[in-house]
Amino acid sequence: MESVSSPKFLSSLLLFLILSFLLALASASLASQGKALLQWKASLQSQGSLESWNLSTSPCNWTGITCNITHQGRRVIREIKLSQMGLAGTLNALNFSPLSSLVSLNLTFNNFYGSIPTTIAALSKLTSLDLCTNSFTGIIPLQIGSLTKINSLNLSDNQISGSIPPSLSNMTRLNFLYLFGNNLSGSVPEELGRLENLLELVISNNQLAGSIPPTLGNLTRLQELDCENNEISGSIPPELGNLVNLDILGLDNNNLTGFIPHSLGNLTKLNALYLWGNHLSGSIPPEIGNLVELTGLSLSQNSLMGSIPTSFGNLTKLNIMLLWGNHLSGTIPREIGNLVNLTNLDMSENHLNGSIPKSIGNLTKLKILYLFENQIFGSIPRELGNLTKLNSLWLNRNQISGPIPPSFGCLINLTDLILFNNRLSGSLPREFNNIINLKRLDLTNNNFSGHLPHDICKGGVLAHLTLNNNYFEGPIPKSLKNCTSLRRVRLEHNQLSGDISENLGVYPHLLYIDLSFNRLSGKLRPNWGGCHNLSFFGISNNKVTGNIPPEFGKLTQLQVLDLSSNNLLGEIPKDLSKLTHLYNLNLSSNQLVGEVHPEFGELYNLGTLDLSANQLIGRVPEQLGNCLKLYLLKLGKNHLNGSIPFQIGNLINLDDFLDLSHNSFTGEIPSQFGKLDKLQNLNLSHNELIGHVPHSLSDMIGLSSIDLSYNELEGPLPHSSIFQNAPVDWFIHNKGLCGAVKGLPSCGSFTTSKDDSTKHHKLLLLITIPGLGTLFLLFLFVVFALLILRRKKHARLVATIEFGGFSIWNFDGIDAYKGIIEATEDFDDKYCIGTGAYSSVYKALLPSGEFVAVKKFHPLEFENSPSMQTFWSEVQALTQIRHRNIVKLYGFCSSAQNKFLVYEYMERGSLANILQSEGALEFDWSKRIGVIKHIAYALSYMHHDCTPPLVHRDMTSNNVLLDSEYKACISDFGIARLLKPDSSNWSMLAGTRGYLAPELAYTMRVTEKCDVYSFGVIALEIVMGKHPGELIFALSSPIGKNTFLKDILDSRLSPPTTQVANELVTVVMTAFKCLDNSPHSRPTMQIVSQQLSIFKAQPNSQPLDMIKLCHLIDAKV
């Protein structure tokens, strides 16, 4: 036996002790790592699938943990992969120090939150860090840059904010950097250009700004650069052309400007180039045609000009080419026909012209072809019938003519065929019946004729059928009767005939149907009550007979019901009162009988009620006064009787028409009608009304016409401009009306009796008049004497003026003068609220407690100075007019010391100041539209209700004042001019630059159309929040006209709601008409005010985001 002290034994013992020590050391290291992980687990709110993490098992056996043995023989945790474990919590309790051996940490798709700890820098051996798709917040810690061995960093899809730290440039081994889907801001660090090993850089969907660093051109190994959906500005650096290995370049949806660099043509390995949604300009470089590996190309929604390069014909691998929403011109290159792999081709919303090239018929893989909103002409090539895989074809808004080719019958996969607003003609080909998958067919506004295809709904999937404004004839196809997929049908304005009761069925999904202006006959069937989602039903101007089915009362979503101009019989069903969403009810021009049901007063959303031209009898129910949203009420040409309910006067939103004519109404005109101050047209003619015309009708300041003829009215007409300037035809055939209307007797010419007492009265007058005359002359002498004495002591003050039929505020002149001098402390500057060329405006608090605005004219030596002329022009103008939207003149003073005007005080000041201040944020879209309407009403009154017409000549946003409720009033009539029929109305150039009509520069002739132009400028100024001078200039170019409406709206306000958006479209459309360079082409202000009053009922066919200014400029108002 060997001795225990032998060398061999000792060496074995030593080896055993060393191994034991190393194993103990390894166990201690693994234990400390496990302890750190268990402490972190305990801090989590949701621990998901971490049940195996416990002290009874080795950490190497835990879920998501991978261990490794070091070269020293130690077992350590190498990877932690806890992806999609349902974990929730923070990393604050995780001690990274024991985990220094970790090379991979993956916590993706959990619900971790809080910030990324700076102590993560302890993971010095980490090569992969993936924390994507959690809820981490805070900033990217600078210390993360010390992880120099890392080759993949993924922090995407979190809520991380702050900037990208330049320290990331220390990660020189980095191949993949993913930071997309966060809230990162600031600029892209130029230091990232040092990461020469980077293969993929994805920083999209953040809030990054600044420009793209040219240093990124150093990343020559880069295969993907994705910066989309940020706020990056500046131009695209030409240095990006150095990235010759690039496979994907995504810079879309930013604020990039300038040209597309020609150097991008060097990227011959590029598979996808996305530059859409920027502000790029210039032409498309022909070098893009060198990118023969491209499968996706999107340059849409920029301002690119010029033609489409013919070199695009080289891009034969393209699947998608999107060029829409630019200013491209010229013809579509026939070389596009080489792109045989295309599935999506969109060149819409440009200025392309010429015909559709036949070579497009080679693109047999095409599924989407959009060429709409260009200037394409010629016919549709029959070769398009080769595109048998086509799903969607949109050629609308062009100038395409001729018929639809029979080859379209081969497009059996077509679901959308949109051809509206062209010049297409002829019959639809018989082969059209083969398109059985059609879901949407829109041929509106063409010249099509012939019969509709009898199997148009053969496939049973047709949802949208819009064929209105054509010349189609014959019956409605029978295949529509069982076409339950229908959602929207528009066949109005054709020449269709036949019995609707036979060809139409029940449509559970139908929302809208309009069959108006055809030659349809038959009866309305009760089964229409089964269309429960219907919101619009129109069949006016046809030959429909029979009764209105009571089942229409089941259409609880109905908003518009128009059955007018048919041959309908019977009574109006009481069930219609259940349609509480109804906005427009028009049953006029039928043969309906019976009474107007009181229950109609429950239609609280009703805006239009037209029951005229029927055979209705009985009284008008007073409950109609509850329909407070009514803006049009027509009950004329019936057999209604009794008195007119005074409750009609509660309908204060009536602004278009109130027609009760051609009935048998008795009694007096209700004085409550005076509350209808928005109403423009009132017709009470051909009734049996008696008594006087109420003086309260003078308060109906919106009236442009009133017809009281053929009644039994008597007495004087009210003293307001609408009556004084009216034609006599409005008042003829009454019992005894009198007034200042040419053709009516003056009220002083009537005698009270013709009996013997007349002689006595005459004798009394002969005795009395000379005596009264003597007394009157004596009175005048005393008054003049007193005036001469007072002139020496006091300023000559005119405080009460009888002019134009009304009094300016009646108060004692001397007391008022003293009150104004005291209130302004003799016009101290601290009370001054505005200064102009000829005057300053002061705010004064009178002893009565009322604020007034005092416009004091600057003193000048000569009485015939411009200041004096301005003063007397304003007095003359404002003493002859009265309108709720024209500032009130309370009085004026003209003395050697002072000349001033006393006005109504408008709390919010001028429109210009509001638009330029923080007050613009409170000045929301509804208020702005209201102000535009107020200005229009005032100008319409001045131009059309004043005799002679009054032209303002200096309409600007500074001369529009707003009160606390945002009621607008026109002010500053210092250069206003009365247009006299015997005058040439030539004038020195006056007004404010930027608002002057262009013709004044060369004609110097003042007309109402000068104010119309200024109104157009102000309307756009209100919509844009700034003066529209640049826009008006830009509209002379194609680029300006193709600006989107949404891009000119005041960006300080939230986008308008749908209803307000509809009104805004009409406002802008009307403003453009007012800005026509030709004064003869501009509408009158009367037409403008009428248009702005009725636009609430006109929905837009396009969403606001899709509307361009050219659509509104060319539209008919």
PDB file of C-alpha atoms in Angstrom, residues 939-941 1083-1091:
ATOM      1  CA  LEU A 939     -74.094  93.952 -46.992  1.00  0.00           C
ATOM      2  CA  SER A 940     -77.192  92.459 -48.603  1.00  0.00           C
ATOM      3  CA  TYR A 941     -79.303  95.002 -46.719  1.00  0.00           C
ATOM      4  CA  PRO A1083     -72.813  86.913 -57.130  1.00  0.00           C
ATOM      5  CA  THR A1084     -74.815  89.685 -55.518  1.00  0.00           C
ATOM      6  CA  MET A1085     -74.771  89.903 -51.740  1.00  0.00           C
ATOM      7  CA  GLN A1086     -78.458  89.007 -51.768  1.00  0.00           C
ATOM      8  CA  ILE A1087     -77.610  85.715 -53.476  1.00  0.00           C
ATOM      9  CA  VAL A1088     -74.685  85.197 -51.100  1.00  0.00           C
ATOM     10  CA  SER A1089     -76.816  85.754 -48.006  1.00  0.00           C
ATOM     11  CA  GLN A1090     -79.485  83.404 -49.318  1.00  0.00           C
ATOM     12  CA  GLN A1091     -76.885  80.730 -50.073  1.00  0.00           C
TER      13      GLN A1091
END
